Amino acid sequence: MKIFLGGFWDPYRARRYKDESIALGKLLAEKKYDLYVGPGSGIVSYVLEGMKQVDDRGKIIFYLPSKKDLVKFGEDIGDFADEVMELDGHYTERIMSIAKETDAYIAIGGAAGTLYEMITMMFFKKPVAMMTDTGSASNAARFLGGLRNYYFEGNTAEELVDYIESASIDTNIPEEGIDWYDEE
C-alpha cells in the first residue's frame, strides 16, 4: 500500500507527537508500506525515525515542490529518502501528484496544508485517517459540515492503519459529492 503522510512540518509543534509518530513509522515499515512525504521535516522526521528501526520495509519517496517554495516556507530536506521526485510546481501541484499516486492518507497534527491534503484525498475517493485532537486540521475537519463523515479519527497508530486497511476506497465519498452543509 502507498501511504501519503501529512502533519506538522514545524519541529516545535511536531515534538509533542514524537512517540505517536515513531510508532506509526515502525508499524508502516513492518507492513512494508511505501511512504510518500514532503521534504522530511516535522512529523515526517519522526515517522521516518520509526521506519529506520525496521530493516525490511517499504520505500520512502520524497515529493518536493520547487526549491523556491522550500525556501519560502522554511522547510528542510531530510536525508532518508529511497527516491526523490522534484517537481517544478507549487505545493498544490505536489499534493495533487501525491494524491493521484497513493492509496490512503494518514495525518498526525497539521493545520491548513494538512486539511487541504485531506480534502484532496477525499475527492480522489481515498481513505483518510487522522490522529484525534492533534492540531487545527483535526479540529477544523469536525466543523466542516458533512466532511466529518468521510474521514476517520483514531487515538493510536494501530487504529489509523486498521482503518485505511479496511476502508472501502470506492465508497469513501458518494458520487453526488460531499454535503458541505450537513447540519446533523
Tab-separated table of C-alpha atoms in Angstrom:
chain	number	residue	atom	x	y	z
A	1	MET	CA	0.000	0.000	0.000
A	2	LYS	CA	1.167	3.539	-0.766
A	3	ILE	CA	0.601	5.978	2.105
A	4	PHE	CA	0.519	9.781	1.817
A	5	LEU	CA	1.629	11.149	5.199
A	6	GLY	CA	0.710	14.601	6.456
A	7	GLY	CA	1.082	16.660	9.603
A	8	PHE	CA	3.057	19.466	11.181
A	9	TRP	CA	6.278	20.322	9.344
A	10	ASP	CA	7.403	22.666	12.117
A	11	PRO	CA	9.729	20.765	14.509
A	12	TYR	CA	8.454	22.650	17.566
A	13	ARG	CA	4.818	21.623	17.021
A	14	ALA	CA	5.715	18.118	15.864
A	15	ARG	CA	7.730	17.368	19.009
A	16	ARG	CA	4.544	16.856	21.049
A	17	TYR	CA	3.647	13.857	18.869
A	18	LYS	CA	7.079	12.269	18.606
A	19	ASP	CA	6.165	8.951	20.254
A	20	GLU	CA	2.962	8.500	18.237
A	21	SER	CA	4.808	9.370	15.019
A	22	ILE	CA	7.640	6.924	15.674
A	23	ALA	CA	5.091	4.181	16.447
A	24	LEU	CA	3.296	4.916	13.164
A	25	GLY	CA	6.554	4.774	11.204
A	26	LYS	CA	7.531	1.462	12.719
A	27	LEU	CA	4.090	-0.035	12.030
A	28	LEU	CA	4.070	1.148	8.397
A	29	ALA	CA	7.587	-0.241	7.931
A	30	GLU	CA	6.659	-3.628	9.413
A	31	LYS	CA	3.796	-3.819	6.921
A	32	LYS	CA	6.218	-2.861	4.124
A	33	TYR	CA	4.049	0.065	3.029
A	34	ASP	CA	5.590	2.746	0.834
A	35	LEU	CA	5.544	6.224	2.351
A	36	TYR	CA	5.055	9.364	0.244
A	37	VAL	CA	6.057	12.557	2.015
A	38	GLY	CA	7.227	16.117	1.554
A	39	PRO	CA	10.720	17.287	2.498
A	40	GLY	CA	11.095	15.155	5.625
A	41	SER	CA	10.751	17.697	8.418
A	42	GLY	CA	8.477	17.808	11.479
A	43	ILE	CA	6.116	14.839	11.909
A	44	VAL	CA	7.683	13.182	8.874
A	45	SER	CA	11.117	13.135	10.539
A	46	TYR	CA	9.712	11.172	13.488
A	47	VAL	CA	7.779	8.752	11.272
A	48	LEU	CA	10.993	8.168	9.314
A	49	GLU	CA	12.796	7.552	12.603
A	50	GLY	CA	10.308	4.751	13.290
A	51	MET	CA	10.716	3.337	9.791
A	52	LYS	CA	14.506	3.249	10.207
A	53	GLN	CA	14.048	0.755	13.052
A	54	VAL	CA	12.865	-1.892	10.559
A	55	ASP	CA	15.361	-3.289	8.054
A	56	ASP	CA	12.936	-4.901	5.595
A	57	ARG	CA	10.471	-2.077	4.886
A	58	GLY	CA	8.709	-0.280	2.072
A	59	LYS	CA	10.193	2.667	0.175
A	60	ILE	CA	10.309	6.272	1.316
A	61	ILE	CA	9.560	8.681	-1.518
A	62	PHE	CA	10.059	12.428	-1.093
A	63	TYR	CA	7.892	14.625	-3.327
A	64	LEU	CA	9.468	18.062	-3.313
A	65	PRO	CA	7.967	21.311	-4.547
A	66	SER	CA	10.144	23.862	-6.282
A	67	LYS	CA	13.290	24.936	-4.444
A	68	LYS	CA	11.783	28.434	-4.332
A	69	ASP	CA	8.803	27.107	-2.341
A	70	LEU	CA	11.047	25.148	0.014
A	71	VAL	CA	12.969	28.320	0.837
A	72	LYS	CA	9.795	30.428	1.018
A	73	PHE	CA	8.181	28.137	3.607
A	74	GLY	CA	11.397	27.404	5.502
A	75	GLU	CA	11.347	23.624	5.123
A	76	ASP	CA	14.456	21.488	5.326
A	77	ILE	CA	15.017	18.367	3.254
A	78	GLY	CA	15.550	15.205	5.276
A	79	ASP	CA	18.184	12.673	4.299
A	80	PHE	CA	16.409	9.324	4.411
A	81	ALA	CA	14.663	9.042	1.035
A	82	ASP	CA	14.868	5.999	-1.207
A	83	GLU	CA	13.560	8.117	-4.086
A	84	VAL	CA	13.219	11.862	-4.601
A	85	MET	CA	10.683	13.337	-7.013
A	86	GLU	CA	11.452	17.000	-7.678
A	87	LEU	CA	8.559	18.969	-9.103
A	88	ASP	CA	8.796	22.403	-10.656
A	89	GLY	CA	5.417	23.487	-9.412
A	90	HIS	CA	3.876	24.876	-6.264
A	91	TYR	CA	2.833	22.912	-3.167
A	92	THR	CA	-0.674	22.424	-4.522
A	93	GLU	CA	0.714	20.627	-7.575
A	94	ARG	CA	2.812	18.413	-5.316
A	95	ILE	CA	-0.256	17.483	-3.282
A	96	MET	CA	-2.223	16.593	-6.416
A	97	SER	CA	0.662	14.432	-7.680
A	98	ILE	CA	0.941	12.529	-4.408
A	99	ALA	CA	-2.845	12.136	-4.103
A	100	LYS	CA	-3.049	10.531	-7.538
A	101	GLU	CA	-0.145	8.179	-6.767
A	102	THR	CA	-1.130	6.953	-3.286
A	103	ASP	CA	-3.810	4.688	-1.807
A	104	ALA	CA	-4.571	6.364	1.538
A	105	TYR	CA	-3.775	9.370	3.732
A	106	ILE	CA	-2.688	9.452	7.375
A	107	ALA	CA	-2.017	12.632	9.361
A	108	ILE	CA	-0.763	13.464	12.823
A	109	GLY	CA	-1.304	17.114	13.595
A	110	GLY	CA	-1.197	19.782	10.965
A	111	ALA	CA	-3.006	22.932	10.000
A	112	ALA	CA	-4.327	24.404	6.737
A	113	GLY	CA	-1.989	22.412	4.471
A	114	THR	CA	-2.955	19.142	6.150
A	115	LEU	CA	-6.641	19.972	5.797
A	116	TYR	CA	-6.089	20.680	2.090
A	117	GLU	CA	-4.302	17.336	1.692
A	118	MET	CA	-7.163	15.518	3.454
A	119	ILE	CA	-9.818	17.078	1.254
A	120	THR	CA	-7.798	16.380	-1.896
A	121	MET	CA	-7.557	12.690	-0.978
A	122	MET	CA	-11.295	12.582	-0.249
A	123	PHE	CA	-12.103	13.925	-3.683
A	124	PHE	CA	-9.972	11.137	-5.146
A	125	LYS	CA	-12.130	8.763	-3.054
A	126	LYS	CA	-9.258	7.508	-0.946
A	127	PRO	CA	-9.395	6.735	2.785
A	128	VAL	CA	-8.288	9.449	5.194
A	129	ALA	CA	-7.270	8.822	8.811
A	130	MET	CA	-6.133	11.413	11.324
A	131	MET	CA	-4.946	11.179	14.904
A	132	THR	CA	-7.558	12.692	17.223
A	133	ASP	CA	-7.026	16.158	18.709
A	134	THR	CA	-3.528	16.692	17.346
A	135	GLY	CA	-3.887	20.038	15.639
A	136	SER	CA	-6.062	22.605	13.990
A	137	ALA	CA	-6.650	20.363	10.939
A	138	SER	CA	-8.266	17.619	13.025
A	139	ASN	CA	-10.314	20.185	14.923
A	140	ALA	CA	-11.372	22.123	11.815
A	141	ALA	CA	-12.433	18.998	9.926
A	142	ARG	CA	-15.115	18.354	12.554
A	143	PHE	CA	-16.759	21.678	11.791
A	144	LEU	CA	-16.947	21.411	8.011
A	145	GLY	CA	-20.438	20.014	7.793
A	146	GLY	CA	-20.676	16.690	6.001
A	147	LEU	CA	-16.910	16.346	5.740
A	148	ARG	CA	-16.740	14.586	9.102
A	149	ASN	CA	-18.493	11.576	7.566
A	150	TYR	CA	-15.610	10.871	5.199
A	151	TYR	CA	-12.566	10.562	7.411
A	152	PHE	CA	-11.605	8.567	10.467
A	153	GLU	CA	-10.110	9.777	13.719
A	154	GLY	CA	-8.107	7.389	15.868
A	155	ASN	CA	-6.031	7.569	19.023
A	156	THR	CA	-3.214	5.197	18.061
A	157	ALA	CA	-1.108	4.267	15.054
A	158	GLU	CA	-2.787	0.852	15.055
A	159	GLU	CA	-6.277	2.384	14.819
A	160	LEU	CA	-5.250	4.614	11.903
A	161	VAL	CA	-3.633	1.766	9.961
A	162	ASP	CA	-6.504	-0.647	10.700
A	163	TYR	CA	-8.910	1.909	9.240
A	164	ILE	CA	-7.036	2.508	5.995
A	165	GLU	CA	-6.615	-1.230	5.520
A	166	SER	CA	-10.338	-1.874	5.891
A	167	ALA	CA	-11.830	1.298	4.354
A	168	SER	CA	-13.618	0.997	1.062
A	169	ILE	CA	-11.771	3.319	-1.275
A	170	ASP	CA	-14.529	3.212	-3.881
A	171	THR	CA	-17.229	4.400	-1.494
A	172	ASN	CA	-15.337	6.853	0.692
A	173	ILE	CA	-17.254	9.724	-0.948
A	174	PRO	CA	-20.610	9.336	-2.694
A	175	GLU	CA	-20.905	10.048	-6.409
A	176	GLU	CA	-23.019	13.123	-5.705
A	177	GLY	CA	-20.169	14.567	-3.647
A	178	ILE	CA	-19.943	15.867	-0.107
A	179	ASP	CA	-22.857	17.662	1.519
A	180	TRP	CA	-20.811	20.559	2.891
A	181	TYR	CA	-23.862	21.985	4.654
A	182	ASP	CA	-24.888	18.897	6.582
A	183	GLU	CA	-26.199	20.135	9.914
A	184	GLU	CA	-26.942	16.973	11.875
